[in-house]
Coordinates of C-alpha atoms in Angstrom, one line a residue:
M1 CA 1.8 20.5 1.2
P2 CA -1.7 21.1 2.3
V3 CA -4.2 18.1 3.5
H4 CA -6.4 18.4 -0.6
G5 CA -3.1 18.0 -2.0
V6 CA -2.3 14.8 0.1
L7 CA -5.2 13.1 -0.6
E8 CA -4.7 14.3 -4.6
E9 CA -1.3 12.4 -3.9
A10 CA -3.0 9.8 -2.6
G11 CA -5.5 9.2 -5.3
E12 CA -2.2 9.4 -8.0
L13 CA -0.4 6.8 -6.3
T14 CA -4.0 4.5 -5.8
R15 CA -4.5 5.2 -9.4
R16 CA -0.7 4.1 -10.4
G17 CA -1.1 0.9 -8.4
Q18 CA 1.9 1.9 -6.2
P19 CA 1.0 1.0 -2.3
F20 CA 1.8 3.8 0.1
A21 CA 1.1 4.7 4.4
L22 CA -1.2 7.3 5.0
A23 CA 0.2 9.0 8.7
T24 CA -2.2 11.6 10.4
V25 CA -1.5 12.8 13.4
V26 CA -4.1 12.1 15.8
W27 CA -3.5 13.9 19.3
R28 CA -0.4 15.9 20.3
Q29 CA 1.0 17.5 23.1
G30 CA 2.6 20.8 22.9
P31 CA 5.0 22.1 22.2
S32 CA 5.1 20.5 18.7
S33 CA 5.7 21.4 15.3
G34 CA 2.7 18.4 14.4
Q35 CA -0.8 20.1 14.5
Q36 CA -3.7 17.5 15.0
G37 CA -5.0 16.4 11.5
S38 CA -1.7 16.9 9.9
R39 CA -1.1 14.2 7.4
A40 CA 1.6 12.8 5.2
I41 CA 2.0 10.1 2.5
I42 CA 4.9 7.8 2.6
T43 CA 5.9 5.5 0.1
E44 CA 7.4 2.3 -0.6
T45 CA 10.9 3.9 -1.0
G46 CA 10.3 6.4 2.6
D47 CA 9.6 9.5 0.1
L48 CA 7.3 11.5 2.4
H49 CA 4.5 14.1 1.2
G50 CA 2.6 15.9 3.4
W51 CA 3.5 16.9 6.9
I52 CA 3.7 15.4 10.0
G53 CA 6.1 17.0 12.5
G54 CA 9.7 18.3 12.8
A55 CA 13.1 16.4 12.4
C56 CA 12.6 14.4 15.6
A57 CA 9.0 12.8 14.5
E58 CA 9.8 12.6 10.6
P59 CA 12.8 9.7 10.5
V60 CA 10.4 7.7 12.7
V61 CA 7.3 7.8 11.1
I62 CA 9.4 7.3 8.0
R63 CA 10.7 3.8 9.0
E64 CA 7.8 2.8 11.1
A65 CA 5.4 3.5 7.9
R66 CA 7.9 1.4 5.5
E67 CA 7.1 -1.4 8.2
V68 CA 3.5 -0.9 7.9
I69 CA 3.6 -0.8 4.1
A70 CA 5.4 -4.3 4.4
E71 CA 3.2 -6.0 7.2
G72 CA 0.1 -4.5 5.5
V73 CA -1.2 -3.6 9.2
P74 CA -1.8 -0.4 10.5
R75 CA -0.5 0.7 14.3
L76 CA -0.6 4.1 16.4
L77 CA 2.7 5.4 16.7
L78 CA 3.4 7.1 20.4
L79 CA 6.3 9.7 19.9
G80 CA 8.0 11.2 23.3
A81 CA 8.6 10.2 26.7
P82 CA 6.5 7.5 28.4
E83 CA 5.5 9.3 31.2
Q84 CA 4.0 11.9 28.3
F85 CA 1.7 9.4 27.6
G86 CA 0.4 7.5 31.1
D87 CA -1.5 4.0 30.5
R88 CA -1.9 4.3 26.7
A89 CA 1.8 3.3 26.4
E90 CA 1.0 0.1 27.6
A91 CA -1.9 -0.6 25.3
E92 CA -2.0 -3.5 23.2
G93 CA -1.9 -2.1 19.5
M94 CA 0.3 0.9 20.5
T95 CA 3.9 1.2 19.4
L96 CA 5.9 3.7 21.6
V97 CA 8.8 5.3 20.2
P98 CA 11.0 7.1 23.0
I99 CA 11.9 10.1 21.2
S100 CA 13.5 13.1 23.3
C101 CA 13.2 16.6 20.9
Q102 CA 14.2 19.9 22.1
S103 CA 10.5 20.8 22.0
E104 CA 9.9 18.0 24.6
G105 CA 6.4 17.5 22.9
A106 CA 4.6 14.8 22.2
L107 CA 2.5 12.8 19.4
E108 CA 0.4 10.1 18.5
V109 CA 0.6 9.2 14.8
Y110 CA -1.6 7.0 13.1
I111 CA 0.1 4.8 10.0
E112 CA -2.1 3.0 7.9
P113 CA -1.0 0.7 4.7
V114 CA -3.1 1.5 1.5
L115 CA -1.9 -1.2 -0.7
P116 CA -3.5 -1.8 -3.9
A117 CA -5.9 -4.1 -5.4
P118 CA -4.7 -7.0 -6.4
H119 CA -4.2 -7.6 -10.2
L120 CA -5.4 -10.2 -12.0
V121 CA -4.3 -11.0 -15.5
I122 CA -6.7 -13.4 -17.8
V123 CA -5.7 -14.7 -20.9
G124 CA -8.0 -16.4 -23.0
R125 CA -11.7 -15.3 -24.2
S126 CA -13.7 -18.6 -22.6
P127 CA -16.8 -18.6 -20.7
M128 CA -14.9 -19.7 -17.8
A129 CA -12.3 -16.4 -18.5
G130 CA -15.7 -14.0 -18.5
T131 CA -17.3 -15.5 -15.5
L132 CA -13.4 -15.4 -13.4
A133 CA -12.9 -11.7 -14.6
E134 CA -16.3 -10.7 -13.5
L135 CA -15.8 -12.3 -9.8
A136 CA -12.4 -10.6 -9.3
Q137 CA -14.1 -7.4 -10.4
A138 CA -16.7 -7.9 -8.1
L139 CA -13.9 -8.3 -5.2
G140 CA -12.5 -4.8 -6.1
W141 CA -9.3 -6.3 -8.1
R142 CA -7.7 -4.8 -11.1
V143 CA -8.3 -6.9 -14.4
T144 CA -6.8 -7.1 -17.7
R145 CA -7.9 -9.6 -19.8
R146 CA -6.1 -10.6 -23.3
D147 CA -6.8 -12.7 -26.0
G148 CA -4.2 -15.5 -26.3
A149 CA -2.0 -13.7 -29.0
E150 CA -2.4 -10.5 -27.8
F151 CA -1.3 -11.0 -24.3
R152 CA 2.6 -9.9 -24.0
T153 CA 5.2 -10.3 -21.0
G154 CA 4.6 -6.3 -20.3
D155 CA 0.6 -7.0 -19.4
A156 CA 1.9 -8.7 -15.7
D157 CA 4.3 -8.0 -13.6
E158 CA 6.0 -9.7 -10.2
A159 CA 2.9 -8.4 -8.3
S160 CA 0.3 -9.8 -10.7
M161 CA -1.4 -13.1 -11.0
V162 CA -1.5 -15.0 -14.7
V163 CA -4.4 -17.3 -15.1
V164 CA -4.1 -18.7 -18.8
A165 CA -7.5 -20.1 -19.6
T166 CA -6.9 -20.1 -23.8
Q167 CA -8.0 -23.7 -24.0
G168 CA -6.0 -25.6 -26.7
H169 CA -5.3 -22.1 -28.5
G170 CA -2.0 -21.2 -28.1
D171 CA -1.6 -22.5 -24.4
E172 CA 2.4 -23.0 -24.9
E173 CA 2.9 -19.7 -25.9
A174 CA 0.9 -18.0 -23.2
V175 CA 2.5 -19.7 -20.5
E176 CA 5.9 -18.6 -21.7
Q177 CA 5.0 -15.0 -22.1
A178 CA 3.4 -15.3 -18.2
V179 CA 6.9 -16.9 -17.0
A180 CA 9.0 -14.3 -18.4
A181 CA 6.7 -11.9 -16.3
R182 CA 7.5 -13.7 -13.2
P183 CA 4.2 -13.5 -11.9
A184 CA 3.1 -14.0 -8.0
Y185 CA 0.8 -16.7 -9.5
L186 CA 0.4 -18.5 -12.5
G187 CA -2.2 -20.8 -13.4
L188 CA -3.4 -22.7 -16.4
V189 CA -7.0 -23.8 -16.8
G190 CA -7.3 -26.9 -19.1
S191 CA -10.3 -28.5 -20.9

């Protein structure tokens, strides 16, 4: 997959709100099939789109990328023999993964998590609900607003945060729908 294809795939995953990691080869010591500037996307399930290197590097990058997604913290991988990296192998923030490929090449691969913006579902049409929506949007969060009667379990998922602000207009029904979605957070605003 060419670099522009990797970036298009990244855009699509971002639009769908799916977490992934972007891996970029930032240094290489030949012979190695990975080239400086090569990129790949690794999904939460370990699917790799793009090119990062051959059979020695790919499984390690996938494993490390899945950890980066789970932790939300980028890392710089040093793939090769420790002597190929000199003092860099001991530097803070570096993860040395000794691999012995037939090519005897080495790679530095920067892996960064790309996590979806938080999803806030606001149930209700009160002025407070409008202000909360504006604040969340200013933070870059994804916001879904529903009137109490319109809100359904499918409007949220376990990664969503739900705030019920119907203020006496169907509170119980909205909370029941929200509980069924099993969101990461559920709040109720009373009058």
